[in-house]
Short mmCIF file of C-alpha atoms and ligand atoms in Angstrom, two decimals:
data_model
loop_
_atom_site.label_atom_id
_atom_site.label_comp_id
_atom_site.label_asym_id
_atom_site.label_seq_id
_atom_site.Cartn_x
_atom_site.Cartn_y
_atom_site.Cartn_z
CA MET A 14 9.95 34.69 53.85
CA ASN A 15 6.98 32.34 53.48
CA VAL A 16 6.76 29.78 56.26
CA PHE A 17 4.57 26.76 55.46
CA PRO A 18 2.23 26.04 58.40
CA MET A 19 3.52 22.70 59.78
CA GLU A 20 0.39 22.26 61.87
CA ASP A 21 -0.23 18.66 63.00
CA ARG A 22 -3.76 19.31 64.25
CA LEU A 23 -6.80 20.09 62.09
CA PRO A 24 -8.48 23.46 62.65
CA HIS A 25 -11.73 23.54 64.60
CA GLY A 26 -14.67 22.36 62.48
CA VAL A 27 -12.50 20.48 60.04
CA GLY A 28 -12.47 16.67 60.34
CA ARG A 29 -14.90 13.88 61.36
CA ALA A 30 -14.70 12.71 64.99
CA ALA A 31 -15.13 8.99 64.21
CA TYR A 32 -12.74 9.24 61.30
CA LEU A 33 -9.98 10.88 63.35
CA GLU A 34 -9.90 7.75 65.52
CA ILE A 35 -8.92 5.48 62.61
CA THR A 36 -5.22 4.70 62.64
CA ALA A 37 -3.37 4.64 59.32
CA TYR A 38 -2.42 1.22 57.96
CA PRO A 39 1.27 0.69 58.81
CA VAL A 40 3.36 0.93 55.64
CA GLU A 41 7.00 0.43 56.56
CA GLN A 42 9.33 2.38 54.28
CA LEU A 43 12.81 1.82 55.71
CA PRO A 44 14.85 -0.53 53.57
CA CYS A 45 15.65 -3.90 55.11
CA ASP A 46 17.95 -6.65 53.87
CA VAL A 47 15.40 -9.48 54.23
CA ASP A 48 11.73 -8.46 54.26
CA VAL A 49 9.28 -11.28 54.97
CA SER A 50 6.68 -9.03 56.59
CA ASP A 51 3.99 -8.59 53.91
CA ASN A 52 3.11 -12.05 52.47
CA ALA A 53 4.09 -11.04 48.93
CA ASN A 54 5.68 -13.66 46.62
CA LEU A 55 9.28 -13.96 47.85
CA PHE A 56 10.27 -15.95 44.76
CA GLY A 57 9.96 -12.82 42.61
CA ALA A 58 7.84 -11.54 39.73
CA PRO A 59 6.13 -13.62 37.03
CA PRO A 60 8.21 -13.78 33.79
CA ALA A 61 5.49 -12.89 31.26
CA ALA A 62 4.51 -9.78 33.25
CA MET A 63 8.14 -8.63 33.29
CA ARG A 64 8.42 -9.13 29.53
CA GLU A 65 5.28 -7.05 28.90
CA LEU A 66 6.42 -4.26 31.21
CA ARG A 67 9.67 -3.98 29.26
CA ALA A 68 7.75 -3.69 25.99
CA LEU A 69 5.74 -0.57 26.82
CA ASP A 70 4.36 1.47 23.97
CA ASP A 71 3.66 5.17 23.89
CA GLY A 72 -0.11 4.92 23.75
CA MET A 73 -0.26 2.98 27.01
CA VAL A 74 1.22 5.93 28.82
CA ALA A 75 -0.32 8.92 27.05
CA ARG A 76 -3.94 7.70 26.93
CA TYR A 77 -6.47 6.48 29.51
CA PRO A 78 -6.49 2.71 30.10
CA GLY A 79 -9.46 0.54 29.25
CA ALA A 80 -8.56 -0.79 25.83
CA GLY A 81 -7.57 -4.05 27.52
CA SER A 82 -10.15 -4.12 30.28
CA ARG A 83 -12.56 -6.48 28.52
CA ALA A 84 -9.66 -8.80 27.71
CA LEU A 85 -8.48 -8.65 31.31
CA ARG A 86 -11.95 -9.47 32.59
CA GLU A 87 -12.25 -12.43 30.22
CA THR A 88 -8.80 -13.68 31.22
CA LEU A 89 -9.62 -13.43 34.93
CA ALA A 90 -12.97 -15.12 34.29
CA ALA A 91 -11.27 -18.01 32.53
CA TYR A 92 -8.86 -18.42 35.45
CA ALA A 93 -11.67 -18.34 38.02
CA ALA A 94 -13.93 -20.49 35.80
CA VAL A 95 -16.88 -18.07 35.88
CA PRO A 96 -18.56 -15.95 33.15
CA GLY A 97 -16.99 -12.53 32.37
CA GLU A 98 -20.07 -10.67 33.69
CA CYS A 99 -19.31 -12.10 37.14
CA ILE A 100 -15.90 -10.37 37.45
CA ILE A 101 -14.67 -6.87 38.27
CA ALA A 102 -11.01 -5.83 38.55
CA GLY A 103 -9.66 -3.12 40.84
CA CYS A 104 -6.51 -1.46 42.16
CA GLY A 105 -5.65 -4.29 44.54
CA SER A 106 -8.34 -6.21 46.37
CA ASP A 107 -8.33 -3.53 49.09
CA ASP A 108 -9.90 -1.23 46.51
CA LEU A 109 -12.73 -3.70 45.86
CA LEU A 110 -13.29 -4.37 49.59
CA ASP A 111 -13.63 -0.62 50.03
CA ALA A 112 -16.13 -0.34 47.17
CA ALA A 113 -18.15 -3.33 48.40
CA LEU A 114 -18.49 -1.92 51.92
CA ARG A 115 -19.75 1.36 50.47
CA ALA A 116 -22.12 -0.34 48.06
CA PHE A 117 -23.83 -2.77 50.42
CA ALA A 118 -24.25 -1.05 53.81
CA ASP A 119 -25.70 2.28 54.85
CA PRO A 120 -23.77 4.59 57.19
CA GLY A 121 -24.01 3.35 60.79
CA GLU A 122 -24.69 -0.29 59.84
CA ALA A 123 -22.44 -3.11 61.06
CA VAL A 124 -19.71 -5.09 59.29
CA ALA A 125 -19.03 -8.33 61.19
CA PHE A 126 -15.85 -10.41 61.06
CA THR A 127 -13.89 -12.96 63.04
CA GLU A 128 -11.08 -11.61 65.22
CA PRO A 129 -8.18 -11.38 64.71
CA VAL A 130 -8.96 -9.81 61.32
CA PHE A 131 -7.05 -8.49 58.31
CA GLY A 132 -6.27 -4.95 59.52
CA MET A 133 -7.65 -3.14 56.47
CA VAL A 134 -11.20 -4.32 57.09
CA PRO A 135 -12.09 -2.39 60.27
CA ARG A 136 -10.26 0.64 58.86
CA LEU A 137 -12.23 0.56 55.59
CA ALA A 138 -15.46 0.00 57.53
CA SER A 139 -14.87 3.07 59.73
CA ALA A 140 -13.73 5.19 56.79
CA ASN A 141 -17.05 4.35 55.09
CA SER A 142 -19.00 5.31 58.25
CA LEU A 143 -19.79 1.67 59.09
CA LEU A 144 -19.47 -0.03 62.44
CA PRO A 145 -16.76 -2.74 62.64
CA VAL A 146 -17.92 -5.63 64.87
CA GLY A 147 -15.38 -8.34 65.78
CA VAL A 148 -16.41 -11.81 66.96
CA PRO A 149 -14.00 -14.32 68.56
CA ARG A 150 -13.11 -17.56 66.80
CA GLY A 151 -15.05 -20.69 67.86
CA ALA A 152 -13.55 -23.19 70.34
CA ASP A 153 -12.77 -25.57 67.43
CA GLY A 154 -10.64 -22.86 65.76
CA ASP A 155 -13.12 -22.39 62.90
CA ILE A 156 -15.22 -19.23 62.48
CA ASP A 157 -18.13 -18.99 64.95
CA VAL A 158 -21.14 -19.03 62.64
CA PRO A 159 -23.92 -18.44 65.23
CA ALA A 160 -21.97 -15.53 66.78
CA LEU A 161 -21.37 -13.91 63.37
CA LEU A 162 -25.04 -14.27 62.46
CA ALA A 163 -26.13 -12.94 65.86
CA THR A 164 -24.53 -9.58 65.05
CA ASN A 165 -27.26 -9.15 62.42
CA ALA A 166 -24.62 -7.22 60.46
CA ARG A 167 -25.41 -5.89 57.02
CA ILE A 168 -22.10 -7.28 55.73
CA VAL A 169 -20.18 -10.32 56.98
CA TYR A 170 -16.49 -10.47 56.05
CA ILE A 171 -14.73 -13.84 56.05
CA CYS A 172 -11.08 -14.35 55.18
CA ALA A 173 -10.58 -17.88 53.80
CA PRO A 174 -7.89 -18.96 54.43
CA ASP A 175 -7.33 -16.39 57.12
CA ASN A 176 -4.81 -13.57 57.52
CA PRO A 177 -3.18 -13.12 60.06
CA THR A 178 -3.67 -16.62 61.56
CA GLY A 179 -3.26 -18.73 58.39
CA ALA A 180 -6.25 -20.88 59.39
CA PRO A 181 -8.50 -22.45 56.76
CA VAL A 182 -12.28 -21.92 56.95
CA SER A 183 -14.52 -24.97 56.57
CA MET A 184 -16.90 -25.09 53.60
CA ARG A 185 -19.61 -26.11 56.05
CA SER A 186 -19.25 -22.84 57.97
CA LEU A 187 -19.14 -20.77 54.78
CA ALA A 188 -22.29 -22.44 53.51
CA ALA A 189 -24.03 -21.87 56.85
CA ILE A 190 -23.20 -18.14 56.77
CA LEU A 191 -24.34 -17.79 53.17
CA GLU A 192 -27.56 -19.63 53.99
CA SER A 193 -28.61 -17.34 56.84
CA ALA A 194 -26.83 -13.98 56.47
CA ARG A 195 -29.00 -10.90 56.29
CA GLY A 196 -26.95 -9.03 53.68
CA LEU A 197 -23.78 -9.45 51.64
CA VAL A 198 -21.13 -12.03 52.57
CA VAL A 199 -17.62 -11.01 51.47
CA ILE A 200 -15.22 -13.93 51.18
CA ASP A 201 -11.60 -12.78 50.94
CA GLU A 202 -9.60 -15.42 49.08
CA ALA A 203 -6.25 -13.58 48.94
CA TYR A 204 -4.46 -16.87 49.78
CA ILE A 205 -6.71 -19.29 47.90
CA GLU A 206 -3.93 -20.61 45.65
CA PHE A 207 -2.04 -21.93 48.70
CA CYS A 208 -4.85 -23.99 50.16
CA GLY A 209 -5.22 -26.31 47.20
CA GLU A 210 -8.94 -25.85 46.67
CA THR A 211 -11.42 -23.22 45.71
CA ASN A 212 -15.07 -23.01 46.43
CA VAL A 213 -15.90 -20.20 44.04
CA CYS A 214 -18.45 -22.13 42.00
CA GLU A 215 -20.25 -23.41 45.04
CA VAL A 216 -20.03 -20.10 46.83
CA VAL A 217 -21.07 -17.83 43.98
CA ARG A 218 -24.20 -19.89 43.46
CA HIS A 219 -25.33 -18.10 46.62
CA GLU A 220 -26.56 -14.76 45.37
CA ARG A 221 -25.30 -12.84 48.39
CA ALA A 222 -21.63 -13.82 48.00
CA LEU A 223 -18.79 -11.58 46.84
CA VAL A 224 -15.46 -13.40 46.52
CA VAL A 225 -12.47 -11.04 46.56
CA ARG A 226 -9.05 -12.11 45.25
CA THR A 227 -5.69 -10.63 44.38
CA LEU A 228 -2.64 -11.06 42.15
CA SER A 229 -0.47 -9.73 45.01
CA LYS A 230 0.27 -13.03 46.72
CA ALA A 231 0.76 -16.30 44.76
CA TRP A 232 0.92 -14.40 41.44
CA GLY A 233 3.80 -12.16 42.56
CA MET A 234 2.38 -8.82 41.40
CA ALA A 235 1.89 -6.88 44.66
CA GLY A 236 3.74 -3.87 43.26
CA LEU A 237 1.38 -3.59 40.27
CA ARG A 238 -1.82 -3.57 42.38
CA LEU A 239 -4.42 -5.85 40.83
CA GLY A 240 -7.35 -7.40 42.64
CA TYR A 241 -10.63 -8.83 41.36
CA ALA A 242 -14.01 -9.73 42.74
CA ILE A 243 -16.42 -12.48 41.73
CA GLY A 244 -20.18 -12.41 42.23
CA THR A 245 -23.47 -12.48 40.37
CA PRO A 246 -23.76 -9.81 37.64
CA ALA A 247 -26.13 -7.87 39.94
CA VAL A 248 -23.63 -7.80 42.83
CA ILE A 249 -20.72 -6.96 40.51
CA HIS A 250 -22.71 -4.09 38.99
CA GLU A 251 -23.16 -2.48 42.42
CA VAL A 252 -19.48 -2.87 43.29
CA GLY A 253 -18.64 -1.19 39.99
CA LYS A 254 -20.80 1.82 40.85
CA ALA A 255 -18.96 2.29 44.16
CA SER A 256 -15.54 2.00 42.52
CA ARG A 257 -13.94 4.62 40.26
CA PRO A 258 -13.21 4.31 36.55
CA PHE A 259 -9.63 3.58 35.47
CA THR A 260 -8.41 2.13 38.78
CA VAL A 261 -6.55 -0.57 36.84
CA ASN A 262 -3.83 1.10 34.81
CA ALA A 263 -2.82 0.12 31.29
CA LEU A 264 0.51 -1.44 32.28
CA VAL A 265 -1.15 -3.68 34.83
CA GLU A 266 -3.85 -4.74 32.39
CA ARG A 267 -1.29 -5.83 29.86
CA ALA A 268 1.04 -7.52 32.37
CA ALA A 269 -1.80 -9.40 34.07
CA ILE A 270 -3.30 -10.73 30.85
CA ALA A 271 0.09 -12.12 29.83
CA THR A 272 0.79 -13.59 33.26
CA LEU A 273 -2.57 -15.25 33.73
CA SER A 274 -2.29 -16.75 30.24
CA GLU A 275 1.34 -17.88 30.34
CA ASP A 276 2.65 -18.10 33.90
CA SER A 277 0.37 -20.73 35.49
CA ASP A 278 3.19 -23.26 35.74
CA TRP A 279 5.46 -20.64 37.29
CA MET A 280 2.77 -19.74 39.84
CA ARG A 281 2.04 -23.37 40.69
CA GLU A 282 5.72 -24.04 41.21
CA CYS A 283 5.97 -21.07 43.60
CA VAL A 284 2.97 -22.42 45.51
CA ARG A 285 4.40 -25.96 45.65
CA ASP A 286 7.75 -24.69 46.96
CA THR A 287 6.06 -22.35 49.42
CA VAL A 288 3.96 -25.12 50.96
CA MET A 289 7.01 -27.39 51.28
CA LEU A 290 9.21 -24.64 52.78
CA ARG A 291 6.40 -23.56 55.11
CA GLU A 292 6.38 -26.98 56.75
CA ARG A 293 10.19 -27.02 56.86
CA LEU A 294 10.22 -23.64 58.60
CA ALA A 295 7.49 -24.76 61.01
CA LEU A 296 9.66 -27.73 62.01
CA ALA A 297 12.70 -25.52 62.52
CA LEU A 298 10.66 -23.11 64.66
CA ARG A 299 9.38 -26.01 66.75
CA ASP A 300 12.99 -27.04 67.32
CA LEU A 301 13.46 -23.54 68.74
CA GLY A 302 10.58 -24.12 71.15
CA CYS A 303 7.83 -22.24 69.25
CA GLU A 304 4.39 -23.46 68.23
CA PRO A 305 3.53 -21.89 64.84
CA LEU A 306 -0.20 -22.10 64.09
CA PRO A 307 -1.31 -24.50 61.33
CA SER A 308 -1.29 -22.55 58.04
CA ALA A 309 -3.06 -22.91 54.69
CA THR A 310 -1.28 -19.80 53.34
CA ASN A 311 2.22 -18.52 52.42
CA PHE A 312 3.02 -17.37 55.97
CA LEU A 313 3.26 -18.69 59.51
CA CYS A 314 1.73 -17.04 62.54
CA VAL A 315 3.97 -17.65 65.55
CA PRO A 316 2.59 -16.83 69.00
CA LEU A 317 5.40 -15.32 71.08
CA PRO A 318 5.12 -13.35 74.33
CA GLN A 319 7.89 -10.87 73.37
CA ALA A 320 6.88 -10.56 69.70
CA VAL A 321 7.34 -6.79 69.45
CA THR A 322 10.77 -6.72 71.10
CA VAL A 323 11.98 -9.72 69.11
CA ALA A 324 10.81 -8.15 65.83
CA ARG A 325 12.58 -4.89 66.65
CA ARG A 326 15.81 -6.73 67.39
CA MET A 327 15.45 -8.83 64.20
CA HIS A 328 15.06 -5.62 62.22
CA GLU A 329 18.37 -4.39 63.65
CA LEU A 330 19.83 -7.64 62.35
CA GLY A 331 18.47 -6.89 58.87
CA VAL A 332 15.34 -9.07 58.90
CA ARG A 333 11.82 -7.66 58.90
CA VAL A 334 8.91 -9.77 60.15
CA ARG A 335 5.47 -8.49 61.09
CA ALA A 336 4.86 -8.18 64.84
CA PHE A 337 1.36 -8.10 66.31
CA PRO A 338 1.34 -6.71 69.87
CA TRP A 339 -1.90 -8.58 70.54
CA LEU A 340 -4.11 -10.92 68.49
CA ALA A 341 -7.51 -11.84 69.94
CA GLY A 342 -7.47 -15.38 71.38
CA ILE A 343 -3.73 -15.76 70.60
CA GLY A 344 -1.81 -12.93 72.28
CA PRO A 345 1.34 -11.34 70.86
CA ALA A 346 2.60 -13.00 67.68
CA LEU A 347 5.00 -12.77 64.75
CA ARG A 348 3.96 -13.32 61.16
CA VAL A 349 6.63 -14.69 58.85
CA GLY A 350 6.27 -14.87 55.06
CA ILE A 351 7.61 -17.99 53.34
CA GLY A 352 10.31 -17.79 50.66
CA PRO A 353 13.42 -19.58 49.35
CA TRP A 354 15.26 -21.54 52.03
CA PRO A 355 18.38 -19.29 52.20
CA LEU A 356 16.03 -16.45 53.12
CA MET A 357 14.35 -18.61 55.74
CA GLN A 358 17.78 -19.45 57.18
CA ARG A 359 18.46 -15.73 57.59
CA VAL A 360 15.10 -15.39 59.35
CA LEU A 361 15.82 -18.33 61.67
CA ALA A 362 19.30 -17.05 62.54
CA ALA A 363 18.02 -13.55 63.32
CA PHE A 364 15.12 -15.00 65.29
CA ALA A 365 17.38 -17.21 67.40
CA GLU A 366 19.74 -14.33 68.09
CA ALA A 367 16.97 -11.82 68.82
CA ARG A 368 15.29 -14.17 71.26
CA GLN A 369 18.46 -14.57 73.30
CA CYS A 370 18.41 -10.84 74.00
CA VAL A 371 14.90 -10.67 75.49
C1 PLP B 1 -2.75 -9.01 51.10
C2 PLP B 1 -4.20 -9.09 51.37
C3 PLP B 1 -5.14 -8.41 50.61
C4 PLP B 1 -4.80 -7.25 49.74
O1 PLP B 1 -4.23 -7.44 48.64
P1 PLP B 1 -4.07 -6.32 47.53
O2 PLP B 1 -4.74 -6.97 46.38
O3 PLP B 1 -2.61 -6.20 47.40
O4 PLP B 1 -4.76 -5.06 47.95
C5 PLP B 1 -6.48 -8.57 50.86
N1 PLP B 1 -6.89 -9.37 51.84
C6 PLP B 1 -6.03 -10.05 52.59
C7 PLP B 1 -6.55 -10.93 53.65
C8 PLP B 1 -4.67 -9.92 52.40
O5 PLP B 1 -3.83 -10.56 53.21
#
């Protein structure tokens, strides 16, 4: 009988020492009644995308994608109000962050960011043989521009507004980084639709900016995986070289073109409701004695000494939130995605019950 070798260690000589230290990004698979852990759109999927997905034709499956890629780029460009040459699409914005890190820093060079940081960034940096360098937030809660610049990093990553804290980033700080950075400045605008403003035009005028965005959050398409990046044609060209062809599949192309063209009102309504419900949830959490951090996104970051235990207990009660054992400058915290109020009531009930047990 053949026995497959269920070895959980690599053989000698196989594997990279620095790479082995990277932990895998946590992707929870167990089903859960109420899942508010990942900041996706809890109001559902955009209607035009769903219509297009139901109207698949044979050619979209049997052949390589790309027939719609110019149209997708032009549609994204119209939405972002930039020329088509200034846009590249990818398989989620993670894909484009990965490509940008590879394209703009040599192995061993530093990628600087404010801590706490979106967990993918240090992982992608290490996987690309770069050195992740975290810098604490400034005393005023904004990013610490002099400290970020002092790292002399080849790439500075800024999340605006920020995940996991929800904090906005001031335009003044962004401009100061762009003015004096040594290399590329990546500005991750995954939550831009929720903060009521966008600085793309101002920011992209700086030739060293790469703005990275996604259709996974406000646009409700996390399952389809579509991100895009905005920069000068020269910057976009380099990102394209570091990416792979056909990362955006034909179904996504077609669904995204329809959604961006037809579902703006739907998206804006989701955003409006989210912002209103976010403040309502913040109030309710304050009534329970918590101090959620101010948020410009579709989630609340709630500092809580027993975050991990409370999250585990909430999961037993059918509600999944994201627990952070320790966030720099904050301590342990929960992150709660915002959705329709009945969902938020389930979250609040589970939270109240879970907290009684710790
Ligand atoms: C969710 C998120 C993304 C990734 O989005 P995808 O496009 O789904 O890969 C990128 N950056 C931040 C800060 C996020 O929170």
